[in-house]
mmCIF file of N, CA and C in Angstrom:
data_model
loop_
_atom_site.group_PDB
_atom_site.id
_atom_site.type_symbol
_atom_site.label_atom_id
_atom_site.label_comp_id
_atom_site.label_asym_id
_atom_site.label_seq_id
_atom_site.Cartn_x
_atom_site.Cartn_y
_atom_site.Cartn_z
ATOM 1 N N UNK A 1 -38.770 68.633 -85.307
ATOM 2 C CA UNK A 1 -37.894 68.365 -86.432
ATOM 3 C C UNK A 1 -38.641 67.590 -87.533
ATOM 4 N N UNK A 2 -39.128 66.505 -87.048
ATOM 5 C CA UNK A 2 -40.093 65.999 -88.034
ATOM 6 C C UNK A 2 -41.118 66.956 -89.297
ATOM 7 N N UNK A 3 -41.880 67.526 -88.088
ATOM 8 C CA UNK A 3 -42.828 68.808 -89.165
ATOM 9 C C UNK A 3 -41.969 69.539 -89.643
ATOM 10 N N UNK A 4 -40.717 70.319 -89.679
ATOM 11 C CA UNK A 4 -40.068 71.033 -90.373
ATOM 12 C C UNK A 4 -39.464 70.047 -92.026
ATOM 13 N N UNK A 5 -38.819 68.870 -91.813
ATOM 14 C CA UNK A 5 -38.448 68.155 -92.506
ATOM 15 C C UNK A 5 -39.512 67.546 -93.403
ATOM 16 N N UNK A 6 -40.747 67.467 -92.675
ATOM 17 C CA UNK A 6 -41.725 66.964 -93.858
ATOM 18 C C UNK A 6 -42.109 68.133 -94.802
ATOM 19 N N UNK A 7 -42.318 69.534 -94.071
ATOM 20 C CA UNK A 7 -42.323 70.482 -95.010
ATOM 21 C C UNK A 7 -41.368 71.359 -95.653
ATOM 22 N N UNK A 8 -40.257 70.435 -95.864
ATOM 23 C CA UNK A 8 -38.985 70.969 -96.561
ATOM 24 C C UNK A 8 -39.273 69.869 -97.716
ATOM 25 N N UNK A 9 -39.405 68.475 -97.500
ATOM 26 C CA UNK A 9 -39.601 67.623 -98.349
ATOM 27 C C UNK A 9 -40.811 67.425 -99.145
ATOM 28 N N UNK A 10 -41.821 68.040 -98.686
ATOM 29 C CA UNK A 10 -43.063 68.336 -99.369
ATOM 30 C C UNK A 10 -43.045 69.712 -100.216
ATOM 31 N N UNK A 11 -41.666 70.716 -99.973
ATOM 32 C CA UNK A 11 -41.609 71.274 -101.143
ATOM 33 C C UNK A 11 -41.159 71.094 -101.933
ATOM 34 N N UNK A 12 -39.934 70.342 -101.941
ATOM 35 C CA UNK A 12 -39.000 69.896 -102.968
ATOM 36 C C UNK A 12 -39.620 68.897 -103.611
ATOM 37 N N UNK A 13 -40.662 67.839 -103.205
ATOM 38 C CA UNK A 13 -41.673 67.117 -104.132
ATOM 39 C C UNK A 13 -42.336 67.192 -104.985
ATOM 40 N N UNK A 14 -42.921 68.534 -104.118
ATOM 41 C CA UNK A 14 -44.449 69.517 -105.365
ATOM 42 C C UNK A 14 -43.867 70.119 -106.488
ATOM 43 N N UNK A 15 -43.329 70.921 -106.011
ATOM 44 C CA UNK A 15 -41.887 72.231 -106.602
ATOM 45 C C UNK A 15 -41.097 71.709 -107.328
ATOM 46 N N UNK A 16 -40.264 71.053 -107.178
ATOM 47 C CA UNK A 16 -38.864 70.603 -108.033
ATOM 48 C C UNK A 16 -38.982 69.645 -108.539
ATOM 49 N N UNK A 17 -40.035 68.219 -107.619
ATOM 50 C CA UNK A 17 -40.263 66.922 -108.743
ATOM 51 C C UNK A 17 -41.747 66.761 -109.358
ATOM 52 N N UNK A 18 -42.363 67.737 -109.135
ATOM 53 C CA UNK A 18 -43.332 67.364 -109.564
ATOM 54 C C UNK A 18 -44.829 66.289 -109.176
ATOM 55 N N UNK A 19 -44.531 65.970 -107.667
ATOM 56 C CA UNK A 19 -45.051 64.932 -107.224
ATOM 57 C C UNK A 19 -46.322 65.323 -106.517
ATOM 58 N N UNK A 20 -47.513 65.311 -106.653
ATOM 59 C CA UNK A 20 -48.534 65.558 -105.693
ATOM 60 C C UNK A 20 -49.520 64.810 -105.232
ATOM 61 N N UNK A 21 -50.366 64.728 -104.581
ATOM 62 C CA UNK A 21 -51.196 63.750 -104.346
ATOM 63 C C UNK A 21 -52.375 62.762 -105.405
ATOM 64 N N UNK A 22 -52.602 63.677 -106.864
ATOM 65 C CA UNK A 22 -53.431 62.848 -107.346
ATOM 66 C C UNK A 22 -52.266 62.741 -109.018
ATOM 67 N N UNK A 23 -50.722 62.693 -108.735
ATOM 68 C CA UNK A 23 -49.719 62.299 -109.432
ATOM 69 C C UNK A 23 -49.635 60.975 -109.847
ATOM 70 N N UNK A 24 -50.036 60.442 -109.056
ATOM 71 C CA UNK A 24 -49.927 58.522 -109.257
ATOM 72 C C UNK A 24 -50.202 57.971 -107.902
ATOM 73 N N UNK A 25 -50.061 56.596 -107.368
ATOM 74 C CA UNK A 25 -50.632 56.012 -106.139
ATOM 75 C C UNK A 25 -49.332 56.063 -105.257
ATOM 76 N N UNK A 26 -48.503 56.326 -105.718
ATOM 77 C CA UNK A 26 -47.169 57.041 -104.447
ATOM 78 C C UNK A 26 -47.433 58.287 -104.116
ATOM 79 N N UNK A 27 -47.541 59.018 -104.915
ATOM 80 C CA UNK A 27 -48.405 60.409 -104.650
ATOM 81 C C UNK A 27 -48.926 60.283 -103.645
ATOM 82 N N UNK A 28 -50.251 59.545 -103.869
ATOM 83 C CA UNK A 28 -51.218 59.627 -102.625
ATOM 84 C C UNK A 28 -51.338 58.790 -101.600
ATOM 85 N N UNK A 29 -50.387 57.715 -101.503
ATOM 86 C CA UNK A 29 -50.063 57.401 -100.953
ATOM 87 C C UNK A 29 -49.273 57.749 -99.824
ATOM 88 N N UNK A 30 -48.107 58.481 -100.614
ATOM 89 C CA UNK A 30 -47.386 59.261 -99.884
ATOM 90 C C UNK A 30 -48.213 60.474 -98.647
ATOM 91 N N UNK A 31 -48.367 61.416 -99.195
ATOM 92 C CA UNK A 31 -49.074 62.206 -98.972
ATOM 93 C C UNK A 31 -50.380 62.324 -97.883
ATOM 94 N N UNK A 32 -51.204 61.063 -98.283
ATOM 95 C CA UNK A 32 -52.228 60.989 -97.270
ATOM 96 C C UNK A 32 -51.556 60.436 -95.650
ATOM 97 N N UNK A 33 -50.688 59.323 -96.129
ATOM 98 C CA UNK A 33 -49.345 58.756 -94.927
ATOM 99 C C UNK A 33 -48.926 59.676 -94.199
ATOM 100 N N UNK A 34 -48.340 60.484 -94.573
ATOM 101 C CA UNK A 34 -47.382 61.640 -93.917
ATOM 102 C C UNK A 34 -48.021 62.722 -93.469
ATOM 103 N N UNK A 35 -49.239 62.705 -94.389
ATOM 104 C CA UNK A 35 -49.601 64.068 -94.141
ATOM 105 C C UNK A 35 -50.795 63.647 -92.671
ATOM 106 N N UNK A 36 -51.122 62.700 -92.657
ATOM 107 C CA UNK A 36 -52.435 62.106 -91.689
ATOM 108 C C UNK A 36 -51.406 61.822 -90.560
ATOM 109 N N UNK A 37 -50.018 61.466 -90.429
ATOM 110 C CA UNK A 37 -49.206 61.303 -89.154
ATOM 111 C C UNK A 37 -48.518 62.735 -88.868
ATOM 112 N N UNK A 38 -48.303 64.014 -89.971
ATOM 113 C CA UNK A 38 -48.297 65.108 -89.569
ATOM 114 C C UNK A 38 -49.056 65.779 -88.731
ATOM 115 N N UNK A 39 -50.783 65.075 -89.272
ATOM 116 C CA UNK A 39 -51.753 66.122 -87.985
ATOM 117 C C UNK A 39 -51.494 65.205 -87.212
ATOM 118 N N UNK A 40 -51.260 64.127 -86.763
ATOM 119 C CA UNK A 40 -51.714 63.737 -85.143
ATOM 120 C C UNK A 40 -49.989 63.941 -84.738
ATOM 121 N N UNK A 41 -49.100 64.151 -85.419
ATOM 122 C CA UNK A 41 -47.972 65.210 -84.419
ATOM 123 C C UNK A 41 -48.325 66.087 -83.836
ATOM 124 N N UNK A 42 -48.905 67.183 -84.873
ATOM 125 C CA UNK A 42 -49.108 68.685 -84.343
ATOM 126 C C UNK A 42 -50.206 68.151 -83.362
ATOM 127 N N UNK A 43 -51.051 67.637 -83.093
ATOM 128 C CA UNK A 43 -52.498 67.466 -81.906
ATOM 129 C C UNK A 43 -51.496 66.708 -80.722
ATOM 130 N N UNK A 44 -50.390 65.791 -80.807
ATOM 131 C CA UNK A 44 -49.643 65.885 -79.814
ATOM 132 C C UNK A 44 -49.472 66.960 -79.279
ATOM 133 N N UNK A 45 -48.333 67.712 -80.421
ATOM 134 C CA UNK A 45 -47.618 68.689 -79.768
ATOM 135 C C UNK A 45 -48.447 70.281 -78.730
ATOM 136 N N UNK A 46 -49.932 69.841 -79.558
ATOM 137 C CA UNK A 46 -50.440 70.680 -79.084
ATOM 138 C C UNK A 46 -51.190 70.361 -77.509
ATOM 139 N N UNK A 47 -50.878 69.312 -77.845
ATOM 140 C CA UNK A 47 -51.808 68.716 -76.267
ATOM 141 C C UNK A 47 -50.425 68.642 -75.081
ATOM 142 N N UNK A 48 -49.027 68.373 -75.603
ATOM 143 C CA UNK A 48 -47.559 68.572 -74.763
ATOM 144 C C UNK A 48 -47.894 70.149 -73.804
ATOM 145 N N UNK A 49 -48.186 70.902 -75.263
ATOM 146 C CA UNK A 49 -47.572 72.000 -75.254
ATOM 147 C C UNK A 49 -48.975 72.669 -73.661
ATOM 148 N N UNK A 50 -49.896 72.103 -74.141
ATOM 149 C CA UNK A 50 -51.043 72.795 -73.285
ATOM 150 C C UNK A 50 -51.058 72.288 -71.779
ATOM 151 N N UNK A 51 -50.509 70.778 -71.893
ATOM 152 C CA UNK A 51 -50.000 70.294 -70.550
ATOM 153 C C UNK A 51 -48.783 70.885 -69.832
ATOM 154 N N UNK A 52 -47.708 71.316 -70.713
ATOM 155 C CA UNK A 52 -46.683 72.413 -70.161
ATOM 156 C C UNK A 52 -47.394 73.610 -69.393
ATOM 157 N N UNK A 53 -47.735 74.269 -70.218
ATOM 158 C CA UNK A 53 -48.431 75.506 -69.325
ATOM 159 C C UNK A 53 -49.417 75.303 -68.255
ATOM 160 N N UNK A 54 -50.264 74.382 -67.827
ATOM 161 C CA UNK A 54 -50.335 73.777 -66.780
ATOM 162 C C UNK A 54 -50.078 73.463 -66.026
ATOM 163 N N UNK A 55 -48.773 72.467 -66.061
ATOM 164 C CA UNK A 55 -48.129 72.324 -65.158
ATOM 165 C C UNK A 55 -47.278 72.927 -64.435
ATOM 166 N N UNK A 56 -47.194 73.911 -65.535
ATOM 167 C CA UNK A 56 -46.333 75.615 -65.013
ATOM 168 C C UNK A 56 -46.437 76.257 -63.911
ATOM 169 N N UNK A 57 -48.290 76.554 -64.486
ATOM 170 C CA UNK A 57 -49.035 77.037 -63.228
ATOM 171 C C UNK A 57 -49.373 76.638 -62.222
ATOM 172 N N UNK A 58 -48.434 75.068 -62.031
ATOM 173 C CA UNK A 58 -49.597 74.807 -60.720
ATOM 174 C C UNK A 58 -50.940 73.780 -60.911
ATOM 175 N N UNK A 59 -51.760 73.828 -61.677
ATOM 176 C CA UNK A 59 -52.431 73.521 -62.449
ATOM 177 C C UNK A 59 -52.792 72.203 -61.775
ATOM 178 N N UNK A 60 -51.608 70.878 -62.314
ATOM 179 C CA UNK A 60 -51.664 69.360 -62.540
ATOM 180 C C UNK A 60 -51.638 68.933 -61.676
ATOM 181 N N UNK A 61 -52.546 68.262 -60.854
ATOM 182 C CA UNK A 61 -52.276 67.626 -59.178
ATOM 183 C C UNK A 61 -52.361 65.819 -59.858
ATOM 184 N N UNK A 62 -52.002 65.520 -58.367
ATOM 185 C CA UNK A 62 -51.814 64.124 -58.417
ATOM 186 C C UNK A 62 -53.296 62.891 -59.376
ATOM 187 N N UNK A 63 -54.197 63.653 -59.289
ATOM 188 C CA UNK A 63 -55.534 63.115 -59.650
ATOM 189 C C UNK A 63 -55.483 63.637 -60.894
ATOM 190 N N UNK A 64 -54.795 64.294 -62.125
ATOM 191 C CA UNK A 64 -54.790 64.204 -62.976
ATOM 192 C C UNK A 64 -53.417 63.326 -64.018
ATOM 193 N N UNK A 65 -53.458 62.376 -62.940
ATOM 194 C CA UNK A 65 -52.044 61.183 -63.582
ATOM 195 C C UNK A 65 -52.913 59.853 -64.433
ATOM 196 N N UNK A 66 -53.526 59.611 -64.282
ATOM 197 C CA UNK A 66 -54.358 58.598 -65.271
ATOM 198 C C UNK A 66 -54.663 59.723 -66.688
ATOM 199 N N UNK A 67 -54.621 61.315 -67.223
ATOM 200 C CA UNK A 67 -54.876 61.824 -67.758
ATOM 201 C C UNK A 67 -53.240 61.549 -68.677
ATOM 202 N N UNK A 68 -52.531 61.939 -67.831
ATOM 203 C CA UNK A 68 -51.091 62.039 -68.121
ATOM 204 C C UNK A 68 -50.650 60.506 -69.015
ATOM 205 N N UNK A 69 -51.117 59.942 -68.436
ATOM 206 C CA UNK A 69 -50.909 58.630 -69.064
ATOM 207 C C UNK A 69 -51.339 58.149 -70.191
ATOM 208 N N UNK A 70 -52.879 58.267 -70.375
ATOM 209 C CA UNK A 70 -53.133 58.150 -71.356
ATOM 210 C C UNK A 70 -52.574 58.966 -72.545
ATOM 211 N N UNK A 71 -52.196 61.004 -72.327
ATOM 212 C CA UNK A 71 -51.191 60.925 -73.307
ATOM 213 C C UNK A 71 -50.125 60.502 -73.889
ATOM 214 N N UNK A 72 -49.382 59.614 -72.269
ATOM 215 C CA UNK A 72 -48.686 59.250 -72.994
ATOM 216 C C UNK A 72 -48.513 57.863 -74.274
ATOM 217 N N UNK A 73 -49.819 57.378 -73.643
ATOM 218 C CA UNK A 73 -49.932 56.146 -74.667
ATOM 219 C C UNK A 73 -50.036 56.601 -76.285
ATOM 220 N N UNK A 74 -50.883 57.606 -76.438
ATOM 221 C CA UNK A 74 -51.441 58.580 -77.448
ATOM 222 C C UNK A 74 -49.997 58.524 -78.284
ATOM 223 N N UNK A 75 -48.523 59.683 -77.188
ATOM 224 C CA UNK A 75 -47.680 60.053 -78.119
ATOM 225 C C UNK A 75 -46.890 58.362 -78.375
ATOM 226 N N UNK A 76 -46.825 57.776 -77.598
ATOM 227 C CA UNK A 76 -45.892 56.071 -78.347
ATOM 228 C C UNK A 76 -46.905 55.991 -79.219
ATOM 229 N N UNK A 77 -47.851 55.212 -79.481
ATOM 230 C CA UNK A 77 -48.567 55.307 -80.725
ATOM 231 C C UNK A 77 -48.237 55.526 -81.524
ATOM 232 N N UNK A 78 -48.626 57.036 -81.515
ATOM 233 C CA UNK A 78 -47.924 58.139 -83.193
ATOM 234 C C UNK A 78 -46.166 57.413 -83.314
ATOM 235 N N UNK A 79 -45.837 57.238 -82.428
ATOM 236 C CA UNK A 79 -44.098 57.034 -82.697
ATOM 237 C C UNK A 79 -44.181 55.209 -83.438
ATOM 238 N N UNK A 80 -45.000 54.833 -82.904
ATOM 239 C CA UNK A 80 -45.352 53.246 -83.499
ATOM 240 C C UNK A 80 -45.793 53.552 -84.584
ATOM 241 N N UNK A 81 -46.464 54.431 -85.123
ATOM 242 C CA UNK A 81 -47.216 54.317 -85.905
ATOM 243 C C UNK A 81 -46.103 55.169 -87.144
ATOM 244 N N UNK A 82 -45.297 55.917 -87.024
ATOM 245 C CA UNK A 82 -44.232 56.404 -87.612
ATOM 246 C C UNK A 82 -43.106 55.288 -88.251
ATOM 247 N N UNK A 83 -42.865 54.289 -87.430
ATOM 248 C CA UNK A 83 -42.304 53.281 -87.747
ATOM 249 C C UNK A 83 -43.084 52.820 -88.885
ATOM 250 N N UNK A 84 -43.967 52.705 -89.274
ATOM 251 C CA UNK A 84 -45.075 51.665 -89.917
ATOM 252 C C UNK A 84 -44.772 52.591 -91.407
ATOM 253 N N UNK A 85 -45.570 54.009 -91.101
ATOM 254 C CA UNK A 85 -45.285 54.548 -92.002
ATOM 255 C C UNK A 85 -43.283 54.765 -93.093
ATOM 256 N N UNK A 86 -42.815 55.025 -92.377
ATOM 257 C CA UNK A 86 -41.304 54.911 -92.842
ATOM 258 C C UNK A 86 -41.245 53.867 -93.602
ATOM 259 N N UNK A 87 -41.591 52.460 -93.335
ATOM 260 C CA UNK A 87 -41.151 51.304 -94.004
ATOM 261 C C UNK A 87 -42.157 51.137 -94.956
ATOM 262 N N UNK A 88 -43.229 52.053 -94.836
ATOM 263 C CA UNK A 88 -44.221 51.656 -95.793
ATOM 264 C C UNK A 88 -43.901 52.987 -97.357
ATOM 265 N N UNK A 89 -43.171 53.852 -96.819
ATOM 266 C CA UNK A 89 -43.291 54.895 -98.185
ATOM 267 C C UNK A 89 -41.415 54.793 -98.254
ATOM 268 N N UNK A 90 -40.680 55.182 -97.233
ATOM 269 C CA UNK A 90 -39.478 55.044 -97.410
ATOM 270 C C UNK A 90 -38.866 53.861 -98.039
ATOM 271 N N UNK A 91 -39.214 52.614 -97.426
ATOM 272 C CA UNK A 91 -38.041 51.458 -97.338
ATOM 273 C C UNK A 91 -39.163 50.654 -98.832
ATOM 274 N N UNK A 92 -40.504 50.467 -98.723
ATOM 275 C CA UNK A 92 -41.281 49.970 -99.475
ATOM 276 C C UNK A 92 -41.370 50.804 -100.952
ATOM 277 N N UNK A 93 -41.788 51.760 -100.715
ATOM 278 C CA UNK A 93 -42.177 52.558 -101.477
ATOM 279 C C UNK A 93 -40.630 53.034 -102.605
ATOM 280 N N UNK A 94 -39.688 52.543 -102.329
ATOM 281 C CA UNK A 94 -38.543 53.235 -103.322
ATOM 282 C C UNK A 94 -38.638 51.873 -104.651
#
């Protein structure tokens, strides 16, 4: 939901307000923020998604749980780090 919503709101920015990254220092501000916590969503989702099919197959034994873990530290992070961003372009930035 996130990546869909950032790229609904990143059109209506470019497109309808006019806003892009070398627009002013909200611009790029914006932009480098969202857009730098967009890729390490998708490298989550892509690392979820590759551990799903794994574990599908069979794959994930007990000796790959210190692996498991560390993703999960990886995805709180990004979610910590989402917080940071929000208050820094949303709540700051208006």
């Amino acid at each position: 939901m996130f990546l869909v919503g950032t790229a609904l709101e990143w059109h209506r920015l470019i497109y309808v307000d006019g806003l892009t990254i070398s627009t002013n220092l909200f611009g790029t501000t914006y932009f480098s923020l969202v857009g730098l916590h967009a890729f390490h969503v998708t490298a989550g989702l892509a690392a979820l998604a590759l551990g799903s099919i794994l574990a599908l197959r069979g794959d994930i034994t007990p000796l790959h749980a210190p692996r498991t873990d560390v993703f999960s530290l990886y995805w709180h992070f990004v979610d910590v780090v989402w917080i940071v961003v929000f208050l820094v372009v949303y709540v700051a930035g208006r």
